Short mmCIF file of C-alpha atoms in Angstrom, two decimals:
data_model
loop_
_atom_site.label_atom_id
_atom_site.label_comp_id
_atom_site.label_asym_id
_atom_site.label_seq_id
_atom_site.Cartn_x
_atom_site.Cartn_y
_atom_site.Cartn_z
CA ASP A 1 15.03 0.83 1.42
CA ALA A 2 16.30 3.81 -0.11
CA LYS A 3 14.33 6.81 1.52
CA THR A 4 12.07 9.03 -0.75
CA THR A 5 11.46 12.55 -0.39
CA GLN A 6 8.16 13.85 -2.24
CA PRO A 7 6.45 17.90 -2.25
CA THR A 8 3.65 17.55 0.19
CA SER A 9 1.24 18.91 -2.22
CA MET A 10 0.64 19.32 -5.23
CA ASP A 11 -2.09 21.22 -8.27
CA CYS A 12 -2.99 20.78 -11.81
CA ALA A 13 -5.51 21.61 -13.98
CA GLU A 14 -7.95 19.21 -15.40
CA GLY A 15 -7.07 18.08 -18.78
CA ARG A 16 -3.27 19.22 -18.23
CA ALA A 17 0.10 17.30 -17.60
CA ALA A 18 0.44 16.21 -13.49
CA ASN A 19 4.26 15.78 -13.24
CA LEU A 20 5.00 14.33 -9.82
CA PRO A 21 8.53 14.56 -8.69
CA CYS A 22 10.45 12.02 -6.33
CA ASN A 23 14.00 12.38 -4.87
CA HIS A 24 15.70 8.86 -3.82
CA SER A 25 19.32 9.77 -4.01
CA THR A 26 20.49 7.10 -1.20
CA ILE A 27 18.73 4.16 -3.72
CA SER A 28 20.86 1.10 -4.48
CA GLY A 29 21.32 -0.85 -8.08
CA ASN A 30 18.80 -3.75 -7.07
CA GLU A 31 16.20 -1.24 -6.03
CA TYR A 32 12.82 -0.73 -7.96
CA VAL A 33 10.81 2.76 -7.97
CA TYR A 34 7.11 1.81 -7.61
CA TRP A 35 4.02 4.76 -7.76
CA TYR A 36 0.88 3.92 -5.81
CA ARG A 37 -1.71 6.45 -5.44
CA GLN A 38 -4.89 6.21 -2.61
CA ILE A 39 -7.82 7.83 -3.49
CA HIS A 40 -9.77 9.09 -0.41
CA SER A 41 -11.29 6.16 1.62
CA GLN A 42 -9.76 3.04 -0.57
CA GLY A 43 -7.48 0.97 -0.43
CA PRO A 44 -3.90 2.06 -2.66
CA GLN A 45 -3.52 1.32 -6.18
CA TYR A 46 -0.94 0.43 -8.06
CA ILE A 47 0.28 2.36 -10.73
CA ILE A 48 3.63 2.26 -12.16
CA HIS A 49 7.19 0.78 -11.35
CA GLY A 50 10.62 0.60 -13.16
CA LEU A 51 14.43 -0.30 -12.13
CA LYS A 52 16.41 2.33 -14.26
CA ASN A 53 14.39 2.35 -17.37
CA ASN A 54 11.32 4.85 -18.52
CA GLU A 55 8.50 2.75 -18.01
CA THR A 56 4.59 3.97 -19.62
CA ASN A 57 1.10 2.01 -19.35
CA GLU A 58 -1.73 2.88 -19.73
CA MET A 59 -2.64 5.04 -16.34
CA ALA A 60 0.85 6.83 -16.35
CA SER A 61 4.64 7.05 -17.74
CA LEU A 62 7.56 7.07 -15.47
CA ILE A 63 10.68 8.66 -16.08
CA ILE A 64 14.30 7.90 -14.13
CA THR A 65 17.17 10.12 -14.08
CA GLU A 66 20.54 8.01 -15.45
CA ASP A 67 21.84 8.47 -12.11
CA ARG A 68 18.96 6.79 -10.48
CA LYS A 69 19.02 9.42 -7.69
CA SER A 70 14.91 10.97 -8.78
CA SER A 71 12.34 10.05 -10.67
CA THR A 72 9.32 11.76 -12.21
CA LEU A 73 5.43 10.11 -12.53
CA ILE A 74 3.36 11.89 -15.50
CA LEU A 75 -0.27 11.71 -15.66
CA PRO A 76 -0.47 13.48 -19.25
CA HIS A 77 -3.98 14.60 -19.46
CA ALA A 78 -4.98 14.51 -15.46
CA THR A 79 -8.87 14.48 -14.17
CA LEU A 80 -10.67 14.93 -11.73
CA ARG A 81 -10.57 11.25 -10.38
CA ASP A 82 -7.11 11.74 -10.38
CA THR A 83 -7.25 13.83 -7.26
CA ALA A 84 -5.26 11.48 -4.92
CA VAL A 85 -2.36 11.15 -2.58
CA TYR A 86 0.56 9.56 -4.68
CA TYR A 87 3.04 7.86 -3.19
CA CYS A 88 6.90 6.91 -4.35
CA ILE A 89 8.07 3.95 -3.17
CA VAL A 90 11.71 2.48 -3.23
CA ARG A 91 12.05 -1.33 -2.73
CA GLY A 92 15.10 -3.89 -3.33
CA GLY A 93 14.14 -7.09 -4.51
CA ASN A 94 15.32 -8.70 -0.85
CA GLN A 95 13.19 -10.83 1.02
CA SER A 96 13.25 -8.56 4.62
CA GLY A 97 9.85 -7.71 5.00
CA GLY A 98 8.42 -9.98 3.10
CA TYR A 99 9.07 -7.67 -0.18
CA ALA A 100 6.40 -5.46 2.17
CA LEU A 101 6.06 -1.62 0.86
CA ASN A 102 7.24 1.31 2.98
CA PHE A 103 4.84 3.86 2.51
CA GLY A 104 5.64 7.77 3.39
CA LYS A 105 3.43 10.52 3.50
CA GLY A 106 3.10 10.60 -0.30
CA THR A 107 1.92 14.04 -2.15
CA SER A 108 -1.67 15.09 -2.26
CA LEU A 109 -2.05 15.74 -5.61
CA LEU A 110 -5.38 18.34 -6.58
CA VAL A 111 -6.37 18.49 -9.70
CA THR A 112 -9.24 21.34 -10.33
CA PRO A 113 -11.72 21.61 -13.00
CA ASP B 1 -15.17 -11.48 -9.02
CA ALA B 2 -11.05 -12.17 -8.96
CA GLY B 3 -9.32 -9.99 -6.26
CA ILE B 4 -9.12 -9.53 -3.08
CA THR B 5 -12.01 -9.12 -0.70
CA GLN B 6 -12.15 -7.69 3.29
CA SER B 7 -14.51 -8.01 5.50
CA PRO B 8 -16.04 -6.55 7.90
CA ARG B 9 -16.16 -2.69 5.87
CA TYR B 10 -16.92 -1.62 8.94
CA LYS B 11 -17.02 -2.53 12.67
CA ILE B 12 -17.69 -1.31 15.90
CA THR B 13 -16.63 -3.45 18.67
CA GLU B 14 -15.90 -2.48 23.01
CA THR B 15 -12.74 -2.57 24.48
CA GLY B 16 -11.68 -6.13 25.76
CA ARG B 17 -13.15 -7.74 22.69
CA GLN B 18 -11.74 -10.03 20.55
CA VAL B 19 -12.12 -9.16 16.59
CA THR B 20 -11.43 -11.03 13.57
CA LEU B 21 -10.92 -9.04 10.42
CA MET B 22 -11.12 -11.43 7.23
CA CYS B 23 -8.86 -11.44 4.38
CA HIS B 24 -9.22 -13.43 1.46
CA GLN B 25 -7.92 -13.32 -2.28
CA THR B 26 -9.30 -15.04 -5.41
CA TRP B 27 -5.89 -15.82 -6.81
CA SER B 28 -2.76 -17.95 -5.24
CA HIS B 29 -0.29 -15.67 -4.50
CA SER B 30 2.15 -16.39 -2.12
CA TYR B 31 2.88 -13.25 -0.28
CA MET B 32 0.39 -11.34 1.80
CA PHE B 33 0.14 -8.53 4.02
CA TRP B 34 -1.52 -6.34 6.63
CA TYR B 35 -1.24 -2.56 7.24
CA ARG B 36 -3.05 -0.22 9.74
CA GLN B 37 -3.46 3.44 8.40
CA ASP B 38 -3.99 6.73 11.18
CA LEU B 39 -4.01 9.97 10.47
CA GLY B 40 -0.47 11.06 10.67
CA HIS B 41 0.91 7.81 10.73
CA GLY B 42 0.11 6.52 6.81
CA LEU B 43 0.37 2.72 6.43
CA ARG B 44 2.34 0.65 8.77
CA LEU B 45 2.96 -2.96 8.59
CA ILE B 46 1.43 -5.33 11.05
CA TYR B 47 2.37 -8.40 9.64
CA TYR B 48 2.86 -10.26 6.85
CA SER B 49 3.01 -14.10 5.05
CA ALA B 50 5.05 -15.55 2.53
CA ALA B 51 2.95 -18.60 2.37
CA ALA B 52 0.56 -20.85 4.18
CA ASP B 53 1.27 -21.30 7.61
CA ILE B 54 4.31 -18.37 7.22
CA THR B 55 3.89 -15.61 8.89
CA ASP B 56 6.29 -12.50 10.30
CA LYS B 57 5.83 -9.48 12.22
CA GLY B 58 5.97 -5.97 10.70
CA GLU B 59 6.53 -3.13 11.83
CA VAL B 60 3.71 -2.50 14.46
CA PRO B 61 2.81 -6.05 15.73
CA ASP B 62 2.27 -5.76 19.14
CA GLY B 63 -1.86 -6.62 19.91
CA TYR B 64 -2.58 -8.42 16.93
CA VAL B 65 -2.43 -12.24 15.85
CA VAL B 66 -2.57 -13.54 12.41
CA SER B 67 -3.31 -16.99 11.14
CA ARG B 68 -2.35 -18.52 7.52
CA SER B 69 -3.91 -22.03 7.53
CA LYS B 70 -5.09 -21.66 3.81
CA THR B 71 -2.79 -19.81 0.82
CA GLU B 72 -6.13 -17.67 0.16
CA ASN B 73 -6.84 -16.61 3.26
CA PHE B 74 -5.28 -14.21 5.98
CA PRO B 75 -7.42 -13.01 8.90
CA LEU B 76 -6.16 -10.86 11.57
CA THR B 77 -7.34 -10.95 14.89
CA LEU B 78 -7.41 -8.18 17.58
CA GLU B 79 -6.98 -10.69 21.01
CA SER B 80 -8.29 -7.92 23.48
CA ALA B 81 -9.56 -4.56 21.24
CA THR B 82 -8.14 -1.21 22.59
CA ARG B 83 -9.22 2.14 21.46
CA SER B 84 -5.46 2.83 19.94
CA GLN B 85 -6.48 -0.31 17.58
CA THR B 86 -9.38 2.44 16.18
CA SER B 87 -7.53 2.79 12.60
CA VAL B 88 -8.25 1.29 8.55
CA TYR B 89 -7.03 -1.93 7.75
CA PHE B 90 -5.71 -2.88 4.59
CA CYS B 91 -5.09 -6.44 3.44
CA ALA B 92 -2.90 -6.77 0.68
CA THR B 93 -1.38 -9.70 -1.98
CA ARG B 94 2.11 -9.73 -3.96
CA GLN B 95 1.99 -10.24 -7.77
CA PRO B 96 5.50 -11.20 -8.96
CA GLY B 97 5.99 -8.84 -11.33
CA HIS B 98 3.27 -6.78 -11.28
CA GLY B 99 3.18 -4.80 -7.90
CA TYR B 100 0.56 -5.34 -4.78
CA THR B 101 -3.03 -5.11 -4.58
CA PHE B 102 -4.92 -4.20 -1.68
CA GLY B 103 -8.70 -4.67 -0.44
CA SER B 104 -10.75 -1.53 0.11
CA GLY B 105 -10.14 -1.53 3.86
CA THR B 106 -11.90 -2.27 7.14
CA ARG B 107 -12.64 0.83 9.04
CA LEU B 108 -12.69 -0.34 12.83
CA THR B 109 -14.01 1.93 15.73
CA VAL B 110 -12.82 -0.09 19.09
CA VAL B 111 -15.18 2.25 21.84
#
């Protein structure tokens, strides 16, 4: 699976959009980009995933560049409850590791009042 | 309630004891996983299971045993607990097309 690079930490003011970048320059054609977040002491929570088209759901939007080498997770109106560690994970459809996700260090997002 | 349940939520055990962490799903998802999370290491895969009676090792399987006699249960056993196994353990299932769902975790302390 492709390696991802994320900033260690970011700040965002409450009510503003939080844009979390992720680089995955070695991504291959069949690999998806997944975003998860982990609020302190809780299990990771699924946010969104995509292959090459931009995606939106009730939680966030995922923008994937045309060359697929990077992506951005957008939380349109961040709240204090969005303070968490956000993980960008690239995962192919092959069954190696039982489709398990490889979590890196993630980005620690702090939403401030 | 539908979902994934881990028990116990907290456990303190002594070195050398056997301890089993439970994971139960109310769906019938084929794939289930056990991760551990430690400061400085993030989440690491211990074992996974593709279906009942099919299990395989992940990144850090030493000292752990799993079984999956029923699709809905995936217990993790520490045969002889060591202090290095003090960690937070997360169980997860894979939902085809909808991502992965994680349990709330078991915080295990080995003294």
